Short mmCIF file of C-alpha atoms in Angstrom, two decimals:
data_model
loop_
_atom_site.label_atom_id
_atom_site.label_comp_id
_atom_site.label_asym_id
_atom_site.label_seq_id
_atom_site.Cartn_x
_atom_site.Cartn_y
_atom_site.Cartn_z
CA MET I 204 -14.94 -41.58 -92.22
CA GLU I 205 -15.03 -38.67 -90.00
CA THR I 206 -12.31 -36.16 -89.91
CA ASP I 207 -9.87 -35.75 -87.01
CA ASP I 208 -11.37 -32.44 -86.04
CA ALA I 209 -14.76 -33.96 -85.65
CA ALA I 210 -13.44 -36.88 -83.61
CA ALA I 211 -11.52 -34.72 -81.13
CA PRO I 212 -13.33 -33.96 -77.86
CA PRO I 213 -14.38 -30.38 -77.22
CA LYS I 214 -11.81 -28.19 -75.45
CA ALA I 215 -12.55 -26.85 -71.94
CA PRO I 216 -12.92 -23.13 -71.69
CA SER I 217 -9.81 -21.33 -70.37
CA PRO I 218 -10.17 -20.01 -66.76
CA ALA I 219 -10.82 -16.31 -66.32
CA PRO I 220 -7.78 -14.36 -65.08
CA ALA I 221 -7.75 -13.74 -61.30
CA PRO I 222 -8.47 -10.19 -60.24
CA ALA I 223 -5.32 -8.24 -59.35
CA ALA I 224 -4.70 -7.32 -55.73
CA PRO I 225 -5.74 -3.79 -54.93
CA THR I 226 -2.80 -1.41 -54.74
CA ALA I 227 -2.26 1.26 -52.10
CA ASP I 228 -3.63 3.91 -54.39
CA ALA I 229 -6.74 1.87 -55.08
CA ALA I 230 -7.26 1.22 -51.34
CA ARG I 231 -7.30 4.94 -50.62
CA PRO I 232 -9.17 6.58 -53.47
CA GLU I 233 -9.38 9.82 -51.53
CA GLU I 234 -5.60 10.19 -51.80
CA GLN I 235 -5.46 9.65 -55.54
CA GLN I 236 -4.41 12.50 -57.72
CA PRO I 237 -7.32 14.44 -59.18
CA ALA I 238 -8.23 13.34 -62.66
CA ALA I 239 -7.25 15.60 -65.49
CA PRO I 240 -10.04 17.67 -66.94
CA ALA I 241 -11.88 16.09 -69.75
CA ALA I 242 -10.49 16.93 -73.08
CA SER I 243 -13.96 17.77 -74.25
CA ALA I 244 -14.31 20.78 -71.74
CA ALA I 245 -14.14 24.02 -73.63
CA PRO I 246 -11.47 26.53 -72.43
CA LEU I 247 -12.63 29.82 -70.84
CA SER I 248 -12.72 32.78 -73.06
CA PRO I 249 -10.66 35.86 -72.16
CA GLU I 250 -13.88 37.70 -71.29
CA GLU I 251 -14.90 35.00 -68.79
CA VAL I 252 -11.46 34.97 -67.17
CA GLU I 253 -11.56 38.74 -66.77
CA LYS I 254 -15.05 38.56 -65.28
CA ALA I 255 -14.04 35.92 -62.69
CA ALA I 256 -10.95 37.90 -61.68
CA ARG I 257 -13.02 41.05 -61.36
CA GLU I 258 -15.51 39.27 -59.08
CA LEU I 259 -12.73 38.00 -56.80
CA LEU I 260 -11.15 41.43 -56.63
CA MET I 261 -14.47 43.16 -55.88
CA LYS I 262 -15.23 40.62 -53.15
CA ALA I 263 -11.91 41.29 -51.45
CA ARG I 264 -12.33 45.06 -51.79
CA GLU I 265 -15.87 44.88 -50.44
CA SER I 266 -14.71 42.93 -47.39
CA LEU I 267 -11.95 45.47 -46.73
CA TYR I 268 -14.41 48.33 -47.18
CA GLN I 269 -16.91 46.85 -44.73
CA LYS I 270 -14.18 46.29 -42.15
CA THR I 271 -12.90 49.85 -42.54
CA ALA I 272 -16.43 51.24 -42.34
CA ARG I 273 -17.08 49.39 -39.06
CA GLU I 274 -13.80 50.63 -37.59
CA VAL I 275 -14.55 54.21 -38.63
CA ALA I 276 -18.02 53.97 -37.09
CA ASP I 277 -16.56 52.62 -33.84
CA ARG I 278 -14.00 55.41 -33.74
CA ASN I 279 -16.60 58.09 -34.41
CA ALA I 280 -18.53 56.90 -31.37
CA PHE I 281 -15.58 58.07 -29.26
CA GLU I 282 -14.47 61.05 -31.32
CA ILE I 283 -17.82 62.84 -31.13
CA LYS I 284 -17.69 62.70 -27.31
CA LEU I 285 -14.26 64.36 -27.10
CA LYS I 286 -14.64 68.12 -27.00
CA ARG I 287 -11.07 69.16 -26.21
CA HIS I 288 -8.13 67.90 -28.26
CA TYR I 289 -5.70 70.54 -27.04
CA PHE I 290 -3.97 71.26 -23.73
CA HIS I 291 -5.55 73.56 -21.17
CA VAL I 292 -4.99 74.09 -17.48
CA LYS I 293 -8.70 73.78 -16.83
CA PRO I 294 -9.53 70.22 -15.72
CA LEU I 295 -11.46 67.92 -18.02
CA ASP I 296 -14.93 66.83 -16.99
CA ALA I 297 -15.58 63.28 -15.88
CA ALA I 298 -17.36 62.32 -19.10
CA GLN I 299 -14.36 63.16 -21.30
CA LEU I 300 -11.95 61.38 -18.97
CA GLN I 301 -14.14 58.28 -19.08
CA THR I 302 -14.30 58.53 -22.89
CA TRP I 303 -10.52 58.63 -23.15
CA HIS I 304 -10.25 55.51 -20.97
CA GLN I 305 -12.82 53.67 -23.09
CA TYR I 306 -11.15 54.83 -26.31
CA LEU I 307 -7.78 53.47 -25.18
CA GLU I 308 -9.29 50.17 -24.09
CA TRP I 309 -11.03 49.82 -27.44
CA GLU I 310 -7.77 50.47 -29.28
CA HIS I 311 -6.01 47.84 -27.16
CA ARG I 312 -8.68 45.29 -28.09
CA GLN I 313 -7.96 45.76 -31.79
CA CYS I 314 -4.83 43.63 -31.41
CA CYS I 315 -7.03 40.53 -31.65
CA ALA I 316 -9.91 40.43 -34.09
CA HIS I 317 -11.89 38.16 -31.78
CA GLY I 318 -11.15 39.98 -28.52
CA CYS I 319 -9.91 36.79 -26.81
CA CYS I 320 -6.51 38.03 -25.62
CA CYS I 321 -8.05 41.19 -24.16
CA GLU I 322 -10.71 39.46 -22.09
CA ALA I 323 -9.13 40.61 -18.81
CA ILE I 324 -9.71 44.27 -19.78
CA GLU I 325 -13.23 43.80 -21.09
CA PRO I 326 -14.86 40.45 -21.98
CA HIS I 327 -15.79 39.98 -25.61
CA ARG I 328 -19.36 39.39 -26.69
CA PRO I 329 -20.66 35.80 -26.39
CA GLU I 330 -21.24 35.49 -30.14
CA GLU I 331 -17.56 36.15 -30.84
CA LYS I 332 -15.57 32.91 -30.86
CA CYS I 333 -11.86 32.39 -31.14
CA CYS I 334 -10.85 30.93 -34.47
CA CYS I 335 -8.31 28.56 -32.93
CA LYS I 336 -10.31 27.53 -29.82
CA GLY I 337 -7.18 28.06 -27.77
CA ASP I 338 -5.53 24.93 -29.17
CA ALA I 339 -3.15 26.45 -31.68
CA GLU I 340 0.40 26.87 -30.46
CA GLY I 341 1.28 30.50 -29.86
CA CYS I 342 -2.32 31.68 -29.75
CA PRO I 343 -3.00 34.33 -27.07
CA CYS I 344 -6.01 32.30 -25.89
CA ALA I 345 -3.75 29.48 -24.70
CA LYS I 346 -2.15 31.85 -22.19
CA LYS I 347 -5.44 33.29 -21.00
CA GLN I 348 -5.54 31.14 -17.86
CA GLN I 349 -2.20 32.47 -16.63
CA GLN I 350 -2.30 35.26 -14.05
CA PRO I 351 -0.59 38.32 -15.53
CA PRO I 352 0.97 41.12 -13.46
CA THR I 353 -1.34 43.90 -12.30
CA ALA I 354 -0.96 47.63 -11.99
CA ALA I 355 -3.07 50.40 -10.53
CA GLY I 356 -5.49 51.54 -13.19
CA PRO I 357 -8.15 54.24 -13.26
CA ARG I 358 -10.69 51.97 -11.57
CA GLY I 359 -8.56 49.74 -9.41
CA PRO I 360 -6.07 47.03 -10.39
CA ARG I 361 -5.76 46.69 -14.17
CA GLN I 362 -4.55 43.52 -15.88
CA LEU I 363 -1.33 43.94 -17.85
CA HIS I 364 -1.45 41.43 -20.70
CA PRO I 365 1.53 41.26 -23.06
CA HIS I 366 -0.60 41.51 -26.21
CA ARG I 367 0.66 40.07 -29.49
CA HIS I 368 0.68 43.43 -31.24
CA THR I 369 1.83 43.94 -34.77
CA GLU I 370 4.11 46.83 -35.57
CA GLY I 371 1.30 48.68 -37.31
CA HIS I 372 -1.00 48.34 -34.35
CA LEU I 373 1.74 49.50 -31.98
CA ASN I 374 2.08 52.65 -34.07
CA ASP I 375 -1.70 53.18 -33.89
CA LEU I 376 -1.55 52.87 -30.10
CA ARG I 377 1.37 55.29 -29.87
CA THR I 378 -0.54 57.80 -31.98
CA LEU I 379 -3.66 57.56 -29.82
CA TYR I 380 -1.67 57.82 -26.60
CA GLY I 381 0.09 60.88 -28.01
CA ARG I 382 -3.26 62.54 -28.73
CA CYS I 383 -4.56 61.59 -25.27
CA LEU I 384 -1.54 62.98 -23.43
CA VAL I 385 -1.96 66.35 -25.14
CA ALA I 386 -5.39 66.90 -23.61
CA CYS I 387 -4.70 64.88 -20.41
CA ALA I 388 -1.12 65.97 -19.75
CA ASN I 389 -1.86 66.91 -16.14
CA TYR I 390 -3.29 63.53 -15.19
CA PHE I 391 -0.93 61.07 -13.55
CA ARG I 392 -3.00 57.97 -14.31
CA PHE I 393 -2.90 58.57 -18.08
CA TRP I 394 0.88 58.89 -18.02
CA MET I 395 1.17 55.68 -16.01
CA ARG I 396 -1.15 53.91 -18.43
CA TYR I 397 1.05 55.00 -21.33
CA ILE I 398 4.15 53.86 -19.46
CA ASP I 399 2.56 50.49 -18.70
CA PHE I 400 1.84 50.09 -22.41
CA LEU I 401 5.44 50.87 -23.36
CA ARG I 402 6.86 48.65 -20.62
CA VAL I 403 4.61 45.59 -21.03
CA ASP I 404 3.09 45.61 -24.51
CA ALA I 405 5.77 47.38 -26.54
CA ASP I 406 8.52 45.89 -24.33
CA SER I 407 10.71 48.93 -24.91
CA GLU I 408 12.88 50.05 -22.02
CA GLU I 409 14.22 53.10 -23.86
CA GLU I 410 10.75 54.38 -24.76
CA THR I 411 9.61 53.86 -21.18
CA ARG I 412 12.59 55.82 -19.86
CA ALA I 413 11.93 58.61 -22.38
CA ALA I 414 8.28 58.80 -21.28
CA PHE I 415 9.33 59.10 -17.63
CA LYS I 416 11.75 61.88 -18.51
CA ASP I 417 9.12 63.79 -20.47
CA ALA I 418 6.63 63.52 -17.62
CA THR I 419 9.06 64.66 -14.91
CA ALA I 420 10.63 67.41 -17.05
CA HIS I 421 7.49 69.09 -18.39
CA ALA I 422 3.98 67.95 -17.55
CA LEU I 423 4.34 66.57 -14.00
CA LYS I 424 7.57 68.14 -12.85
CA THR I 425 6.07 69.01 -9.43
CA ARG I 426 4.30 65.68 -8.81
CA PRO I 427 6.29 63.49 -6.37
CA ASN I 428 4.48 60.28 -7.30
CA MET I 429 5.82 60.44 -10.86
CA TYR I 430 9.38 60.78 -9.55
CA LEU I 431 8.83 57.84 -7.20
CA ALA I 432 7.53 55.70 -10.08
CA ARG I 433 10.53 56.67 -12.20
CA ALA I 434 12.96 55.79 -9.42
CA ALA I 435 11.29 52.40 -8.96
CA PHE I 436 11.57 51.74 -12.71
CA GLU I 437 15.26 52.66 -12.83
CA GLU I 438 16.04 50.49 -9.81
CA SER I 439 14.12 47.49 -11.18
CA THR I 440 15.94 47.71 -14.54
CA GLY I 441 19.40 47.70 -12.97
CA HIS I 442 20.24 51.43 -12.95
CA PRO I 443 20.59 52.32 -9.24
CA GLU I 444 22.70 55.42 -9.92
CA GLU I 445 19.97 56.94 -12.08
CA ALA I 446 17.40 56.06 -9.41
CA ARG I 447 19.59 57.75 -6.78
CA ARG I 448 19.74 60.94 -8.90
CA VAL I 449 15.96 60.94 -9.11
CA PHE I 450 15.67 60.56 -5.33
CA VAL I 451 18.17 63.36 -4.73
CA THR I 452 16.25 65.71 -7.03
CA LEU I 453 12.98 64.79 -5.38
CA HIS I 454 14.35 65.14 -1.84
CA THR I 455 16.22 68.41 -2.34
CA THR I 456 14.06 70.28 -4.88
CA VAL I 457 10.59 68.91 -5.51
CA ALA I 458 9.37 67.75 -2.08
CA PRO I 459 12.02 68.18 0.61
CA ASP I 460 9.54 67.88 3.52
CA LEU I 461 7.44 64.98 2.25
CA VAL I 462 7.63 62.06 4.68
CA GLU I 463 6.88 59.44 2.03
CA VAL I 464 9.89 60.58 0.02
CA LEU I 465 12.14 60.18 3.07
CA VAL I 466 10.82 56.70 3.75
CA ARG I 467 11.23 55.58 0.11
CA TYR I 468 14.69 57.12 -0.12
CA ALA I 469 15.90 55.41 3.06
CA ASN I 470 14.51 52.04 1.98
CA PHE I 471 16.18 52.44 -1.42
CA GLU I 472 19.57 52.97 0.21
CA ARG I 473 18.90 49.99 2.50
CA ARG I 474 18.24 47.76 -0.53
CA GLN I 475 21.50 48.95 -2.04
CA GLY I 476 23.39 48.00 1.13
CA ARG I 477 24.21 51.61 2.12
CA HIS I 478 22.82 51.52 5.64
CA ALA I 479 24.93 54.40 6.90
CA GLU I 480 23.60 56.68 4.15
CA ALA I 481 20.02 55.66 4.96
CA LEU I 482 20.56 56.45 8.64
CA ARG I 483 22.10 59.81 7.75
CA ILE I 484 19.00 60.74 5.72
CA LEU I 485 16.66 59.79 8.55
CA GLU I 486 18.71 61.48 11.29
CA GLU I 487 18.90 64.74 9.33
CA ALA I 488 15.18 64.67 8.65
CA LEU I 489 14.45 63.91 12.31
CA ALA I 490 16.63 66.78 13.50
CA GLY I 491 14.80 69.33 11.36
CA ALA I 492 11.30 67.88 11.49
CA LYS I 493 8.32 69.79 12.81
CA ASP I 494 6.05 68.57 15.57
CA LYS I 495 3.55 67.05 13.14
CA THR I 496 6.10 64.80 11.46
CA ARG I 497 8.61 64.30 14.26
CA LEU I 498 6.47 61.67 15.96
CA PHE I 499 6.15 59.48 12.87
CA LEU I 500 9.80 59.89 11.95
CA SER I 501 10.81 58.89 15.48
CA MET I 502 8.79 55.69 15.24
CA PHE I 503 10.03 54.85 11.74
CA THR I 504 13.67 55.60 12.57
CA ALA I 505 13.57 53.46 15.71
CA LYS I 506 12.08 50.58 13.73
CA PHE I 507 14.68 51.10 10.99
CA TYR I 508 17.48 50.80 13.54
CA ALA I 509 15.90 47.60 14.83
CA LEU I 510 15.67 46.13 11.32
CA ILE I 511 19.34 46.72 10.49
CA GLN I 512 20.77 46.09 13.96
CA ARG I 513 22.89 43.18 12.65
CA ALA I 514 24.28 45.10 9.67
CA GLU I 515 27.87 46.29 9.60
CA GLY I 516 29.32 49.71 8.88
CA LEU I 517 26.51 51.77 10.40
CA GLY I 518 28.85 54.55 11.50
CA LEU I 519 27.58 54.63 15.12
CA PRO I 520 29.69 55.95 18.00
CA GLU I 521 31.83 53.43 19.81
CA GLY I 522 29.90 51.49 22.42
CA GLN I 523 26.48 52.28 20.98
CA THR I 524 24.37 49.67 19.22
CA ALA I 525 21.67 50.17 16.62
CA MET I 526 18.98 48.92 19.01
CA GLY I 527 20.24 51.26 21.71
CA ARG I 528 20.07 54.22 19.36
CA GLY I 529 16.51 53.29 18.41
CA ARG I 530 15.51 53.06 22.08
CA ALA I 531 17.01 56.50 22.72
CA ILE I 532 14.97 58.03 19.89
CA LEU I 533 11.78 56.44 21.22
CA ASP I 534 12.50 57.60 24.79
CA ALA I 535 12.85 61.17 23.56
CA ALA I 536 9.53 60.88 21.72
CA LEU I 537 7.82 59.43 24.79
CA GLU I 538 9.09 62.30 26.92
CA ALA I 539 7.72 64.80 24.41
CA HIS I 540 4.37 63.00 23.90
CA PRO I 541 3.50 61.11 27.11
CA ASP I 542 -0.22 61.20 26.30
CA ASN I 543 0.09 59.39 22.95
CA PHE I 544 -1.34 55.93 23.48
CA ASP I 545 -0.23 54.61 20.06
CA LEU I 546 3.37 55.65 20.74
CA TRP I 547 3.45 53.64 23.98
CA VAL I 548 2.00 50.58 22.25
CA PHE I 549 4.55 50.94 19.43
CA ALA I 550 7.45 51.14 21.88
CA ILE I 551 6.28 48.03 23.74
CA ASN I 552 5.71 46.04 20.54
CA LEU I 553 9.10 47.08 19.16
CA GLU I 554 10.86 45.86 22.29
CA THR I 555 8.99 42.55 22.34
CA SER I 556 9.55 41.97 18.60
CA PHE I 557 13.23 42.94 18.23
CA GLY I 558 14.59 42.82 21.77
CA GLY I 559 15.33 39.10 21.62
CA MET I 560 13.23 38.24 24.75
CA THR I 561 16.32 38.14 26.92
CA PRO I 562 16.06 38.95 30.66
CA GLU I 563 17.33 42.45 29.94
CA SER I 564 14.72 42.93 27.21
CA GLN I 565 11.96 41.67 29.52
CA GLU I 566 13.00 44.18 32.16
CA ARG I 567 12.81 46.98 29.58
CA VAL I 568 9.28 45.86 28.62
CA PHE I 569 8.16 45.88 32.26
CA ALA I 570 9.78 49.29 32.70
CA LEU I 571 7.70 50.66 29.80
CA TYR I 572 4.54 49.18 31.31
CA SER I 573 5.41 50.74 34.68
CA ARG I 574 5.81 54.18 33.11
CA VAL I 575 2.58 54.13 31.15
CA LEU I 576 0.51 52.55 33.95
CA ALA I 577 1.74 54.88 36.68
CA ALA I 578 -0.81 57.06 38.43
CA SER I 579 0.85 60.20 37.04
CA SER I 580 0.51 59.00 33.45
CA PRO I 581 -1.91 61.11 31.36
CA ILE I 582 -3.32 58.02 29.63
CA SER I 583 -7.05 57.53 30.23
CA ALA I 584 -8.27 54.91 32.72
CA ALA I 585 -10.00 52.82 30.02
CA ARG I 586 -6.80 52.52 28.00
CA LYS I 587 -4.81 51.79 31.14
CA GLN I 588 -7.08 48.83 31.78
CA ALA I 589 -6.35 47.50 28.29
CA LEU I 590 -2.61 47.92 28.88
CA TRP I 591 -2.91 46.20 32.25
CA LYS I 592 -4.43 43.19 30.50
CA ASP I 593 -1.51 43.05 28.07
CA CYS I 594 0.99 43.48 30.88
CA LEU I 595 -0.47 40.60 32.92
CA ALA I 596 -0.54 38.39 29.80
CA PHE I 597 3.11 39.21 29.07
CA ALA I 598 4.11 38.44 32.66
CA ALA I 599 2.29 35.09 32.53
CA ASP I 600 3.57 34.01 29.10
CA TRP I 601 7.12 35.42 28.96
CA GLY I 602 8.09 36.36 32.50
CA ASN I 603 10.83 34.47 34.32
CA ASN I 604 9.60 35.30 37.84
CA PRO I 605 6.26 33.58 38.68
CA MET I 606 5.61 35.92 41.62
CA ARG I 607 5.76 39.01 39.41
CA TYR I 608 2.35 38.17 37.93
CA TRP I 609 0.71 38.15 41.37
CA ASP I 610 2.41 41.39 42.36
CA LEU I 611 1.19 43.08 39.17
CA ASP I 612 -2.32 41.70 39.66
CA ALA I 613 -2.37 43.10 43.21
CA GLN I 614 -1.33 46.53 41.90
CA PHE I 615 -4.11 46.38 39.32
CA GLN I 616 -6.73 45.48 41.93
CA GLU I 617 -5.49 48.27 44.17
CA GLN I 618 -5.75 50.83 41.37
CA PHE I 619 -9.10 49.81 39.83
CA GLY I 620 -10.93 47.94 42.56
CA GLU I 621 -11.19 44.42 43.86
CA PHE I 622 -13.66 43.15 41.22
CA ALA I 623 -12.28 45.01 38.23
CA THR I 624 -11.50 43.03 35.08
CA PRO I 625 -8.51 44.04 32.92
CA GLY I 626 -9.53 45.48 29.58
CA ARG I 627 -13.19 46.11 30.50
CA ASP I 628 -14.74 49.56 30.42
CA ARG I 629 -16.50 49.98 33.78
CA ARG I 630 -18.42 52.99 32.50
CA GLN I 631 -20.16 51.03 29.75
CA GLY I 632 -23.27 50.32 31.85
CA THR I 633 -23.36 53.91 33.09
CA ARG I 634 -23.31 55.23 29.52
CA ARG I 635 -26.12 52.89 28.52
CA ARG I 636 -28.23 54.04 31.47
CA ARG I 637 -27.60 57.68 30.60
CA ARG I 638 -28.72 57.15 27.02
CA ARG I 639 -31.86 55.38 28.21
CA ARG I 640 -32.59 58.19 30.68
CA ARG I 641 -32.19 60.87 28.01
CA TYR I 642 -34.52 58.94 25.68
CA HIS I 643 -37.30 58.68 28.28
CA THR I 644 -36.86 62.33 29.31
CA ALA I 645 -37.23 63.49 25.70
CA ASN I 646 -40.40 61.40 25.25
CA SER I 647 -41.87 62.78 28.46
CA ARG I 648 -41.23 66.35 27.38
CA HIS I 649 -42.84 65.69 23.99
CA GLU I 650 -45.94 64.20 25.62
CA ALA I 651 -46.12 67.10 28.07
CA ARG I 652 -46.01 69.66 25.26
CA GLY I 653 -48.87 67.87 23.50
CA HIS I 654 -50.89 67.71 26.70
CA PHE I 655 -50.54 71.42 27.47
CA ALA I 656 -51.15 72.34 23.85
CA GLY I 657 -54.47 70.48 24.02
CA ILE I 658 -55.44 72.31 27.21
CA ARG I 659 -54.78 75.67 25.62
#
């Protein structure tokens, strides 16, 4: 009889456990924490740790040394060309001036190791690439496409980029500019370059004002252009009283007879709304002007009256308008200089531009044309023809009386001939024939000399 164990059927094998679903950490093995070092790895000895630290330190020092060596070599390339580091009244030669400009540009480029933010001053070499490709927020390369303000530099307009200087680099630039202004103290463009650096890059209004004061008090105290630049700076920064003091000093002490100073001073007072003061400056200058400057001042003052004719508080006598005062000044100038063609054209253009094109203004324009085109006028016949053309065009385009054009055309034909054309020089063909005759005469004489020389 068999046992129960032998009679029992064989048991089925138990199913293998299902594989577990992969977790998030298993799905992304690259994000798993690094495995701990094997316990079998031997720890570094103190000598090996010291050796590794020494290698890292020497590598960093070597990199710093190489960078410093390159910078020193670049600086020496400029330093050896500079022969004078002290002030002297004798002018510097062109080579040293050019070296100072290049030295300053090189120092400005050190604000960016890759030269990308200084590309407007001098493009960097093609092999130098920006580390951020212009994509990083706040990188100077991202703003490279913007058009920065310009200023007059040593070789034309110079781009004024607000560089992202560090404080240490700003101090290096101040030191180099200080050295430069010792040897180049008498040069206006170097002072303006230093002022542009303080105003744009350093963004320091107080330092800019101090530089202007140093320039006008010591180095360039007799140069009007430095005073004009200082006055413009004070006005643009909201200090009109300081700008007015600069203009007063310039007008009364430095350059009392300079026309440009008078023009800038009058326009400054106009921008401040003090039209009466501007007119007083111009009238006083016109009363004491010499013959060489009286003509220009007369034209500018008349135009100034026309520009502010609608302003109030001009301080004019009762019954006199600003436009009337300007016409009186121009009439006096025309009486003194009747042969000045440009003055006549200016008077006509002023009347047509600011007169309002009223019937009274049109009559004044025709009166000016009648005076300059009269037979007693000292203006040349060729220029009278050009003025006749303008007069006929004005009568046709702006005149209110259609018969006036035909009357003026008849006067022109009577004065210059029946087939004359306004604005054409009738002597042009005669001049060409004279030149041709002189050319042939000279050739004939040359051939005759050669002929008689061969006979002898």
